[in-house]
Amino acid sequence: MKKKTTVVILIAITILFVLFFKTPLNNFLHSKTHSQALKSNKVSKDVNNKQIDYFTLFYALKSQKLIDQSININHIAYKVKEEPLLLKDKTLVDVYFYVKTMNLLEKQVYSKREIIKYVNSLQTEDGSFSIDPNTIGESDLKTSILPTKMAIEIYEDLNAEIPNNKKLNIWLTKSAKSLENFDESNYVSYGSYLYMLKEISNKLNLSGSEELNSYLETSLSNLQPLFLTNKTKITVEEIYTTTQINLFFKNKQISMDKRFIESFMESIQLKDGSFPLYGIKGRSPDITTTYLAVSSTKHLKVSIARQYQLKHYLQKELQESL
């Protein structure tokens, strides 16, 4: 995309992912480094060599649907051809956004067998998943949680069976226990690991596991959102993380000042209705931050300012992604 963050050459994508997951940063929706990496690796080509930006297409569509569930997306679906994703030189990220976008558009996902075979090949000895074949073997929570979450969602969307389920269940419990060794002062990073582990456990039907839930509940008690003590440090990422924690941990809700959050979102929103890169005033419009903001406000049931401009911005992003 023309006005997006600095493009990183495709050869460096794997390195960026490894570096990202070896640092205590945020998950795939939050991380600045990861967001840049995704945007540089987001382009897929159809058989006519037309470029489809599945990353932007997915988040723009998701944002539109959150704002208006009745919106007609047939004109977008019409422009996205039902053709197979060429898996050569692709990572799990490419496959993930392709599958998620096609399902969102209610389009047929071609090459299901090849996609499933490819995702299967990324499973490690302990049952978790790697981002691509070059990173198999580097298995800890930081390197595994994102690709494992993505892989499970791909299996789910394709109605495919997850291989080595027992090993994956053991990995999940060990990963939940390992949170006790993490730095809980990094709220967004720690909170993201926590709610993603809970989300994965729900998808694997492990909500009844007492051992797993005990580890997760202990980690939850260690969380301390910054905006509860210092509102000057509030970020879009922190708000989104909290909404996700409240979504997956119904029994222990983190109180949020909705009026303050509504005012904060309006204060950083750009004139075109979008939200700036990383939520920092003066930065350029960013589809990831815009999605986080829209998702958070909808979850909290607070209003979004400049809705007309926001809808126009999302429509423009949709058109440019095709």
mmCIF file of C-alpha atoms in Angstrom:
data_model
loop_
_atom_site.group_PDB
_atom_site.id
_atom_site.type_symbol
_atom_site.label_atom_id
_atom_site.label_comp_id
_atom_site.label_asym_id
_atom_site.label_seq_id
_atom_site.Cartn_x
_atom_site.Cartn_y
_atom_site.Cartn_z
ATOM 1 C CA MET A 1 0.000 0.000 0.000
ATOM 2 C CA LYS A 2 1.252 3.394 -0.953
ATOM 3 C CA LYS A 3 0.992 5.296 2.299
ATOM 4 C CA LYS A 4 1.613 2.505 4.717
ATOM 5 C CA THR A 5 4.637 1.977 6.950
ATOM 6 C CA THR A 6 8.134 1.379 5.607
ATOM 7 C CA VAL A 7 8.295 -1.700 3.398
ATOM 8 C CA VAL A 8 10.704 -4.430 4.452
ATOM 9 C CA ILE A 9 12.085 -6.695 1.749
ATOM 10 C CA LEU A 10 10.374 -10.057 1.608
ATOM 11 C CA ILE A 11 13.588 -11.975 2.213
ATOM 12 C CA ALA A 12 13.793 -10.467 5.709
ATOM 13 C CA ILE A 13 10.272 -11.423 6.788
ATOM 14 C CA THR A 14 11.241 -14.635 8.555
ATOM 15 C CA ILE A 15 14.029 -12.864 10.423
ATOM 16 C CA LEU A 16 11.638 -10.159 11.559
ATOM 17 C CA PHE A 17 9.161 -12.703 12.849
ATOM 18 C CA VAL A 18 11.840 -14.569 14.789
ATOM 19 C CA LEU A 19 13.143 -11.335 16.281
ATOM 20 C CA PHE A 20 9.638 -10.264 17.173
ATOM 21 C CA PHE A 21 8.711 -13.437 18.951
ATOM 22 C CA LYS A 22 11.964 -13.518 20.905
ATOM 23 C CA THR A 23 11.151 -10.154 22.492
ATOM 24 C CA PRO A 24 8.397 -9.491 25.033
ATOM 25 C CA LEU A 25 6.297 -7.391 22.694
ATOM 26 C CA ASN A 26 2.697 -7.640 21.654
ATOM 27 C CA ASN A 27 0.677 -10.162 19.693
ATOM 28 C CA PHE A 28 0.030 -10.015 15.962
ATOM 29 C CA LEU A 29 -2.585 -7.289 16.220
ATOM 30 C CA HIS A 30 -0.535 -5.129 18.549
ATOM 31 C CA SER A 31 3.129 -5.248 17.651
ATOM 32 C CA LYS A 32 4.569 -2.364 15.682
ATOM 33 C CA THR A 33 7.316 -4.564 14.263
ATOM 34 C CA HIS A 34 4.870 -7.309 13.467
ATOM 35 C CA SER A 35 2.406 -4.956 11.853
ATOM 36 C CA GLN A 36 5.139 -3.626 9.587
ATOM 37 C CA ALA A 37 6.276 -7.139 8.752
ATOM 38 C CA LEU A 38 2.777 -8.214 7.885
ATOM 39 C CA LYS A 39 2.217 -5.229 5.680
ATOM 40 C CA SER A 40 5.390 -5.926 3.755
ATOM 41 C CA ASN A 41 4.419 -9.569 3.340
ATOM 42 C CA LYS A 42 0.726 -9.117 2.754
ATOM 43 C CA VAL A 43 0.623 -9.193 -1.049
ATOM 44 C CA SER A 44 -0.609 -12.329 -2.762
ATOM 45 C CA LYS A 45 -0.971 -12.775 -6.501
ATOM 46 C CA ASP A 46 -3.746 -14.412 -8.434
ATOM 47 C CA VAL A 47 -3.202 -16.189 -11.735
ATOM 48 C CA ASN A 48 -3.533 -12.914 -13.634
ATOM 49 C CA ASN A 49 -0.726 -11.376 -11.531
ATOM 50 C CA LYS A 50 -3.118 -8.888 -9.961
ATOM 51 C CA GLN A 51 -2.139 -8.136 -6.405
ATOM 52 C CA ILE A 52 -4.618 -8.642 -3.581
ATOM 53 C CA ASP A 53 -3.726 -7.218 -0.211
ATOM 54 C CA TYR A 54 -5.517 -9.770 2.002
ATOM 55 C CA PHE A 55 -4.173 -8.144 5.168
ATOM 56 C CA THR A 56 -5.803 -4.758 4.555
ATOM 57 C CA LEU A 57 -8.836 -6.299 2.882
ATOM 58 C CA PHE A 58 -9.547 -8.445 5.939
ATOM 59 C CA TYR A 59 -9.199 -5.697 8.538
ATOM 60 C CA ALA A 60 -11.113 -3.135 6.481
ATOM 61 C CA LEU A 61 -13.956 -5.614 5.994
ATOM 62 C CA LYS A 62 -13.961 -6.583 9.674
ATOM 63 C CA SER A 63 -14.090 -2.917 10.657
ATOM 64 C CA GLN A 64 -16.926 -2.213 8.248
ATOM 65 C CA LYS A 65 -18.945 -5.153 9.555
ATOM 66 C CA LEU A 66 -18.437 -4.000 13.135
ATOM 67 C CA ILE A 67 -19.694 -0.518 12.308
ATOM 68 C CA ASP A 68 -22.643 -1.740 10.256
ATOM 69 C CA GLN A 69 -23.545 -5.442 10.314
ATOM 70 C CA SER A 70 -26.082 -4.959 7.540
ATOM 71 C CA ILE A 71 -23.545 -3.556 5.083
ATOM 72 C CA ASN A 72 -23.581 -5.211 1.677
ATOM 73 C CA ILE A 73 -20.139 -6.512 0.706
ATOM 74 C CA ASN A 74 -21.218 -8.313 -2.460
ATOM 75 C CA HIS A 75 -19.444 -5.738 -4.632
ATOM 76 C CA ILE A 76 -16.190 -6.582 -2.855
ATOM 77 C CA ALA A 77 -16.789 -10.326 -2.996
ATOM 78 C CA TYR A 78 -17.434 -10.030 -6.721
ATOM 79 C CA LYS A 79 -13.957 -8.567 -7.275
ATOM 80 C CA VAL A 80 -12.144 -11.310 -5.353
ATOM 81 C CA LYS A 81 -11.822 -14.333 -7.579
ATOM 82 C CA GLU A 82 -12.231 -17.836 -6.185
ATOM 83 C CA GLU A 83 -8.788 -19.046 -7.083
ATOM 84 C CA PRO A 84 -6.196 -21.075 -5.202
ATOM 85 C CA LEU A 85 -3.501 -19.442 -3.127
ATOM 86 C CA LEU A 86 -0.106 -20.260 -4.590
ATOM 87 C CA LEU A 87 1.764 -21.657 -1.579
ATOM 88 C CA LYS A 88 5.272 -21.282 -2.946
ATOM 89 C CA ASP A 89 7.309 -18.923 -0.735
ATOM 90 C CA LYS A 90 4.299 -18.284 1.497
ATOM 91 C CA THR A 91 4.220 -18.225 5.294
ATOM 92 C CA LEU A 92 1.439 -19.157 7.670
ATOM 93 C CA VAL A 93 0.581 -15.447 7.778
ATOM 94 C CA ASP A 94 -0.238 -15.388 4.057
ATOM 95 C CA VAL A 95 -2.378 -18.506 4.366
ATOM 96 C CA TYR A 96 -4.145 -17.165 7.439
ATOM 97 C CA PHE A 97 -5.261 -13.880 5.898
ATOM 98 C CA TYR A 98 -6.231 -15.575 2.644
ATOM 99 C CA VAL A 99 -8.456 -18.118 4.409
ATOM 100 C CA LYS A 100 -9.948 -15.586 6.831
ATOM 101 C CA THR A 101 -10.728 -13.121 4.053
ATOM 102 C CA MET A 102 -12.332 -15.723 1.791
ATOM 103 C CA ASN A 103 -14.491 -16.974 4.658
ATOM 104 C CA LEU A 104 -15.496 -13.447 5.594
ATOM 105 C CA LEU A 105 -16.574 -12.880 1.993
ATOM 106 C CA GLU A 106 -18.288 -16.293 1.952
ATOM 107 C CA LYS A 107 -16.131 -17.305 -0.982
ATOM 108 C CA GLN A 108 -14.823 -20.786 -1.659
ATOM 109 C CA VAL A 109 -11.339 -21.538 -0.349
ATOM 110 C CA TYR A 110 -9.535 -23.455 -3.055
ATOM 111 C CA SER A 111 -6.656 -25.898 -2.557
ATOM 112 C CA LYS A 112 -7.955 -26.873 0.894
ATOM 113 C CA ARG A 113 -6.024 -30.126 0.837
ATOM 114 C CA GLU A 114 -2.773 -28.358 -0.052
ATOM 115 C CA ILE A 115 -3.356 -25.677 2.572
ATOM 116 C CA ILE A 116 -4.045 -28.239 5.295
ATOM 117 C CA LYS A 117 -0.976 -30.233 4.254
ATOM 118 C CA TYR A 118 1.125 -27.080 4.428
ATOM 119 C CA VAL A 119 -0.183 -26.123 7.889
ATOM 120 C CA ASN A 120 0.368 -29.709 9.085
ATOM 121 C CA SER A 121 4.008 -29.441 8.004
ATOM 122 C CA LEU A 122 4.469 -26.486 10.369
ATOM 123 C CA GLN A 123 3.545 -28.431 13.491
ATOM 124 C CA THR A 124 6.459 -28.998 15.880
ATOM 125 C CA GLU A 125 7.273 -31.977 18.076
ATOM 126 C CA ASP A 126 5.422 -30.519 21.067
ATOM 127 C CA GLY A 127 2.209 -29.980 19.078
ATOM 128 C CA SER A 128 2.506 -26.213 18.620
ATOM 129 C CA PHE A 129 3.087 -24.520 15.244
ATOM 130 C CA SER A 130 5.784 -22.423 13.559
ATOM 131 C CA ILE A 131 5.341 -19.440 11.279
ATOM 132 C CA ASP A 132 7.160 -21.135 8.382
ATOM 133 C CA PRO A 133 9.410 -24.166 7.755
ATOM 134 C CA ASN A 134 12.546 -22.178 8.615
ATOM 135 C CA THR A 135 11.468 -21.609 12.224
ATOM 136 C CA ILE A 136 10.398 -25.149 13.120
ATOM 137 C CA GLY A 137 12.184 -26.302 16.261
ATOM 138 C CA GLU A 138 12.168 -22.925 18.031
ATOM 139 C CA SER A 139 9.277 -23.675 20.330
ATOM 140 C CA ASP A 140 8.454 -21.569 23.355
ATOM 141 C CA LEU A 141 5.458 -19.416 24.158
ATOM 142 C CA LYS A 142 6.834 -16.301 22.474
ATOM 143 C CA THR A 143 7.660 -18.064 19.217
ATOM 144 C CA SER A 144 4.694 -20.430 19.133
ATOM 145 C CA ILE A 145 1.556 -18.718 20.385
ATOM 146 C CA LEU A 146 0.783 -16.623 17.306
ATOM 147 C CA PRO A 147 1.321 -19.336 14.653
ATOM 148 C CA THR A 148 -0.505 -21.865 16.854
ATOM 149 C CA LYS A 149 -3.494 -19.557 17.167
ATOM 150 C CA MET A 150 -3.447 -18.927 13.418
ATOM 151 C CA ALA A 151 -3.142 -22.612 12.558
ATOM 152 C CA ILE A 152 -6.075 -23.560 14.801
ATOM 153 C CA GLU A 153 -8.246 -20.879 13.205
ATOM 154 C CA ILE A 154 -7.316 -22.123 9.732
ATOM 155 C CA TYR A 155 -8.266 -25.706 10.685
ATOM 156 C CA GLU A 156 -11.476 -24.357 12.189
ATOM 157 C CA ASP A 157 -12.419 -22.329 9.108
ATOM 158 C CA LEU A 158 -11.652 -25.265 6.793
ATOM 159 C CA ASN A 159 -13.479 -27.779 9.028
ATOM 160 C CA ALA A 160 -10.279 -29.796 9.279
ATOM 161 C CA GLU A 161 -9.042 -31.960 12.128
ATOM 162 C CA ILE A 162 -6.135 -30.650 14.195
ATOM 163 C CA PRO A 163 -3.315 -33.227 14.230
ATOM 164 C CA ASN A 164 -1.600 -34.381 17.436
ATOM 165 C CA ASN A 165 -4.307 -32.852 19.592
ATOM 166 C CA LYS A 166 -3.059 -34.451 22.804
ATOM 167 C CA LYS A 167 0.420 -33.006 22.368
ATOM 168 C CA LEU A 168 -1.094 -29.603 21.641
ATOM 169 C CA ASN A 169 -3.168 -29.787 24.828
ATOM 170 C CA ILE A 170 -0.040 -30.555 26.882
ATOM 171 C CA TRP A 171 1.813 -27.668 25.216
ATOM 172 C CA LEU A 172 -1.040 -25.322 26.082
ATOM 173 C CA THR A 173 -0.987 -26.252 29.766
ATOM 174 C CA LYS A 174 2.816 -25.927 29.950
ATOM 175 C CA SER A 175 2.620 -22.557 28.207
ATOM 176 C CA ALA A 176 0.007 -21.316 30.666
ATOM 177 C CA LYS A 177 2.275 -22.374 33.540
ATOM 178 C CA SER A 178 5.260 -20.630 31.933
ATOM 179 C CA LEU A 179 3.479 -17.270 32.219
ATOM 180 C CA GLU A 180 4.578 -17.162 35.843
ATOM 181 C CA ASN A 181 8.100 -16.488 34.564
ATOM 182 C CA PHE A 182 7.031 -13.591 32.339
ATOM 183 C CA ASP A 183 7.258 -9.890 33.158
ATOM 184 C CA GLU A 184 3.677 -8.901 33.951
ATOM 185 C CA SER A 185 4.635 -5.204 34.007
ATOM 186 C CA ASN A 186 4.378 -5.211 30.197
ATOM 187 C CA TYR A 187 0.605 -5.210 30.305
ATOM 188 C CA VAL A 188 -0.173 -5.483 26.596
ATOM 189 C CA SER A 189 2.334 -8.260 25.950
ATOM 190 C CA TYR A 190 1.485 -10.254 29.075
ATOM 191 C CA GLY A 191 -2.247 -9.709 28.631
ATOM 192 C CA SER A 192 -2.089 -10.745 24.983
ATOM 193 C CA TYR A 193 -0.358 -14.030 25.793
ATOM 194 C CA LEU A 194 -2.967 -14.627 28.473
ATOM 195 C CA TYR A 195 -6.122 -14.055 26.440
ATOM 196 C CA MET A 196 -4.734 -15.908 23.408
ATOM 197 C CA LEU A 197 -4.010 -18.950 25.569
ATOM 198 C CA LYS A 198 -7.571 -18.748 26.868
ATOM 199 C CA GLU A 199 -8.938 -18.372 23.344
ATOM 200 C CA ILE A 200 -6.962 -21.410 22.165
ATOM 201 C CA SER A 201 -8.171 -23.445 25.153
ATOM 202 C CA ASN A 202 -11.769 -22.586 24.258
ATOM 203 C CA LYS A 203 -11.234 -23.684 20.657
ATOM 204 C CA LEU A 204 -9.721 -26.961 21.869
ATOM 205 C CA ASN A 205 -12.635 -27.503 24.283
ATOM 206 C CA LEU A 206 -10.346 -27.392 27.314
ATOM 207 C CA SER A 207 -12.399 -24.926 29.334
ATOM 208 C CA GLY A 208 -13.010 -27.687 31.904
ATOM 209 C CA SER A 209 -9.320 -28.343 32.585
ATOM 210 C CA GLU A 210 -8.752 -27.416 36.238
ATOM 211 C CA GLU A 211 -4.952 -27.360 35.931
ATOM 212 C CA LEU A 212 -4.986 -25.105 32.867
ATOM 213 C CA ASN A 213 -7.606 -22.763 34.325
ATOM 214 C CA SER A 214 -5.661 -22.524 37.568
ATOM 215 C CA TYR A 215 -2.566 -21.268 35.746
ATOM 216 C CA LEU A 216 -4.591 -18.794 33.673
ATOM 217 C CA GLU A 217 -6.496 -17.450 36.679
ATOM 218 C CA THR A 218 -3.241 -16.940 38.593
ATOM 219 C CA SER A 219 -1.781 -14.990 35.680
ATOM 220 C CA LEU A 220 -4.971 -12.958 35.379
ATOM 221 C CA SER A 221 -4.653 -11.864 39.007
ATOM 222 C CA ASN A 222 -1.192 -10.431 38.230
ATOM 223 C CA LEU A 223 -2.482 -8.041 35.569
ATOM 224 C CA GLN A 224 -2.565 -4.340 36.320
ATOM 225 C CA PRO A 225 -3.746 -2.120 33.448
ATOM 226 C CA LEU A 226 -1.829 1.143 33.360
ATOM 227 C CA PHE A 227 -4.904 3.223 32.693
ATOM 228 C CA LEU A 228 -6.329 2.234 36.087
ATOM 229 C CA THR A 229 -3.495 4.129 37.773
ATOM 230 C CA ASN A 230 -2.248 6.570 35.130
ATOM 231 C CA LYS A 231 -4.598 7.647 32.335
ATOM 232 C CA THR A 232 -1.870 9.653 30.623
ATOM 233 C CA LYS A 233 -0.280 6.371 29.517
ATOM 234 C CA ILE A 234 -3.371 4.864 27.939
ATOM 235 C CA THR A 235 -2.980 3.385 24.447
ATOM 236 C CA VAL A 236 -5.314 1.877 21.857
ATOM 237 C CA GLU A 237 -3.439 -1.410 22.265
ATOM 238 C CA GLU A 238 -4.013 -1.461 26.009
ATOM 239 C CA ILE A 239 -7.723 -0.762 25.595
ATOM 240 C CA TYR A 240 -8.050 -3.533 23.015
ATOM 241 C CA THR A 241 -6.111 -5.993 25.191
ATOM 242 C CA THR A 242 -8.440 -5.271 28.104
ATOM 243 C CA THR A 243 -11.562 -5.780 25.998
ATOM 244 C CA GLN A 244 -10.216 -9.156 24.884
ATOM 245 C CA ILE A 245 -9.397 -10.200 28.446
ATOM 246 C CA ASN A 246 -12.919 -9.244 29.506
ATOM 247 C CA LEU A 247 -14.285 -11.176 26.526
ATOM 248 C CA PHE A 248 -12.503 -14.422 27.393
ATOM 249 C CA PHE A 249 -12.553 -14.159 31.190
ATOM 250 C CA LYS A 250 -16.196 -13.524 31.973
ATOM 251 C CA ASN A 251 -15.791 -14.248 35.676
ATOM 252 C CA LYS A 252 -13.290 -11.455 36.344
ATOM 253 C CA GLN A 253 -13.988 -8.256 34.470
ATOM 254 C CA ILE A 254 -11.562 -5.328 34.436
ATOM 255 C CA SER A 255 -13.450 -2.103 35.039
ATOM 256 C CA MET A 256 -13.090 0.495 32.267
ATOM 257 C CA ASP A 257 -14.075 4.166 32.239
ATOM 258 C CA LYS A 258 -16.169 4.213 29.084
ATOM 259 C CA ARG A 259 -16.634 7.987 29.025
ATOM 260 C CA PHE A 260 -12.886 8.561 29.287
ATOM 261 C CA ILE A 261 -12.119 5.950 26.596
ATOM 262 C CA GLU A 262 -14.692 7.475 24.242
ATOM 263 C CA SER A 263 -13.085 10.887 24.736
ATOM 264 C CA PHE A 264 -9.583 9.449 24.274
ATOM 265 C CA MET A 265 -10.501 7.723 21.014
ATOM 266 C CA GLU A 266 -12.013 10.924 19.641
ATOM 267 C CA SER A 267 -8.913 12.903 20.660
ATOM 268 C CA ILE A 268 -6.554 10.738 18.574
ATOM 269 C CA GLN A 269 -8.882 10.086 15.620
ATOM 270 C CA LEU A 270 -7.784 11.680 12.348
ATOM 271 C CA LYS A 271 -9.902 13.969 10.188
ATOM 272 C CA ASP A 272 -10.491 11.205 7.641
ATOM 273 C CA GLY A 273 -12.061 9.045 10.382
ATOM 274 C CA SER A 274 -9.135 6.626 10.659
ATOM 275 C CA PHE A 275 -6.765 6.195 13.586
ATOM 276 C CA PRO A 276 -3.049 6.993 13.390
ATOM 277 C CA LEU A 277 -0.214 4.505 13.326
ATOM 278 C CA TYR A 278 0.328 3.145 16.851
ATOM 279 C CA GLY A 279 -2.380 5.578 18.050
ATOM 280 C CA ILE A 280 0.152 8.423 18.124
ATOM 281 C CA LYS A 281 -1.045 11.872 17.101
ATOM 282 C CA GLY A 282 0.623 13.142 13.969
ATOM 283 C CA ARG A 283 1.241 9.689 12.500
ATOM 284 C CA SER A 284 -0.301 8.519 9.235
ATOM 285 C CA PRO A 285 -3.581 6.543 9.027
ATOM 286 C CA ASP A 286 -3.184 2.872 9.898
ATOM 287 C CA ILE A 287 -5.666 0.090 9.172
ATOM 288 C CA THR A 288 -4.500 -2.091 12.077
ATOM 289 C CA THR A 289 -4.892 0.638 14.698
ATOM 290 C CA THR A 290 -8.201 1.616 13.120
ATOM 291 C CA TYR A 291 -9.477 -1.939 13.496
ATOM 292 C CA LEU A 292 -8.303 -2.105 17.130
ATOM 293 C CA ALA A 293 -10.088 1.167 17.872
ATOM 294 C CA VAL A 294 -13.316 0.144 16.123
ATOM 295 C CA SER A 295 -13.330 -3.284 17.767
ATOM 296 C CA SER A 296 -12.703 -1.811 21.221
ATOM 297 C CA THR A 297 -15.389 0.862 20.983
ATOM 298 C CA LYS A 298 -17.933 -1.634 19.720
ATOM 299 C CA HIS A 299 -17.103 -4.048 22.535
ATOM 300 C CA LEU A 300 -17.511 -1.262 25.086
ATOM 301 C CA LYS A 301 -20.648 0.030 23.344
ATOM 302 C CA VAL A 302 -19.355 3.574 23.117
ATOM 303 C CA SER A 303 -19.816 5.784 20.086
ATOM 304 C CA ILE A 304 -17.221 6.403 17.384
ATOM 305 C CA ALA A 305 -16.814 9.966 16.147
ATOM 306 C CA ARG A 306 -16.615 10.887 12.458
ATOM 307 C CA GLN A 307 -18.425 7.745 11.342
ATOM 308 C CA TYR A 308 -19.144 9.103 7.870
ATOM 309 C CA GLN A 309 -15.441 9.847 7.313
ATOM 310 C CA LEU A 310 -14.456 6.506 8.847
ATOM 311 C CA LYS A 311 -16.722 4.577 6.485
ATOM 312 C CA HIS A 312 -15.272 6.493 3.548
ATOM 313 C CA TYR A 313 -11.727 5.704 4.717
ATOM 314 C CA LEU A 314 -12.498 1.989 5.051
ATOM 315 C CA GLN A 315 -14.111 1.924 1.610
ATOM 316 C CA LYS A 316 -11.010 3.538 0.152
ATOM 317 C CA GLU A 317 -8.795 0.964 1.862
ATOM 318 C CA LEU A 318 -10.960 -1.824 0.455
ATOM 319 C CA GLN A 319 -10.662 -0.511 -3.079
ATOM 320 C CA GLU A 320 -6.890 -0.057 -2.817
ATOM 321 C CA SER A 321 -6.434 -3.581 -1.449
ATOM 322 C CA LEU A 322 -7.910 -5.208 -4.559
#
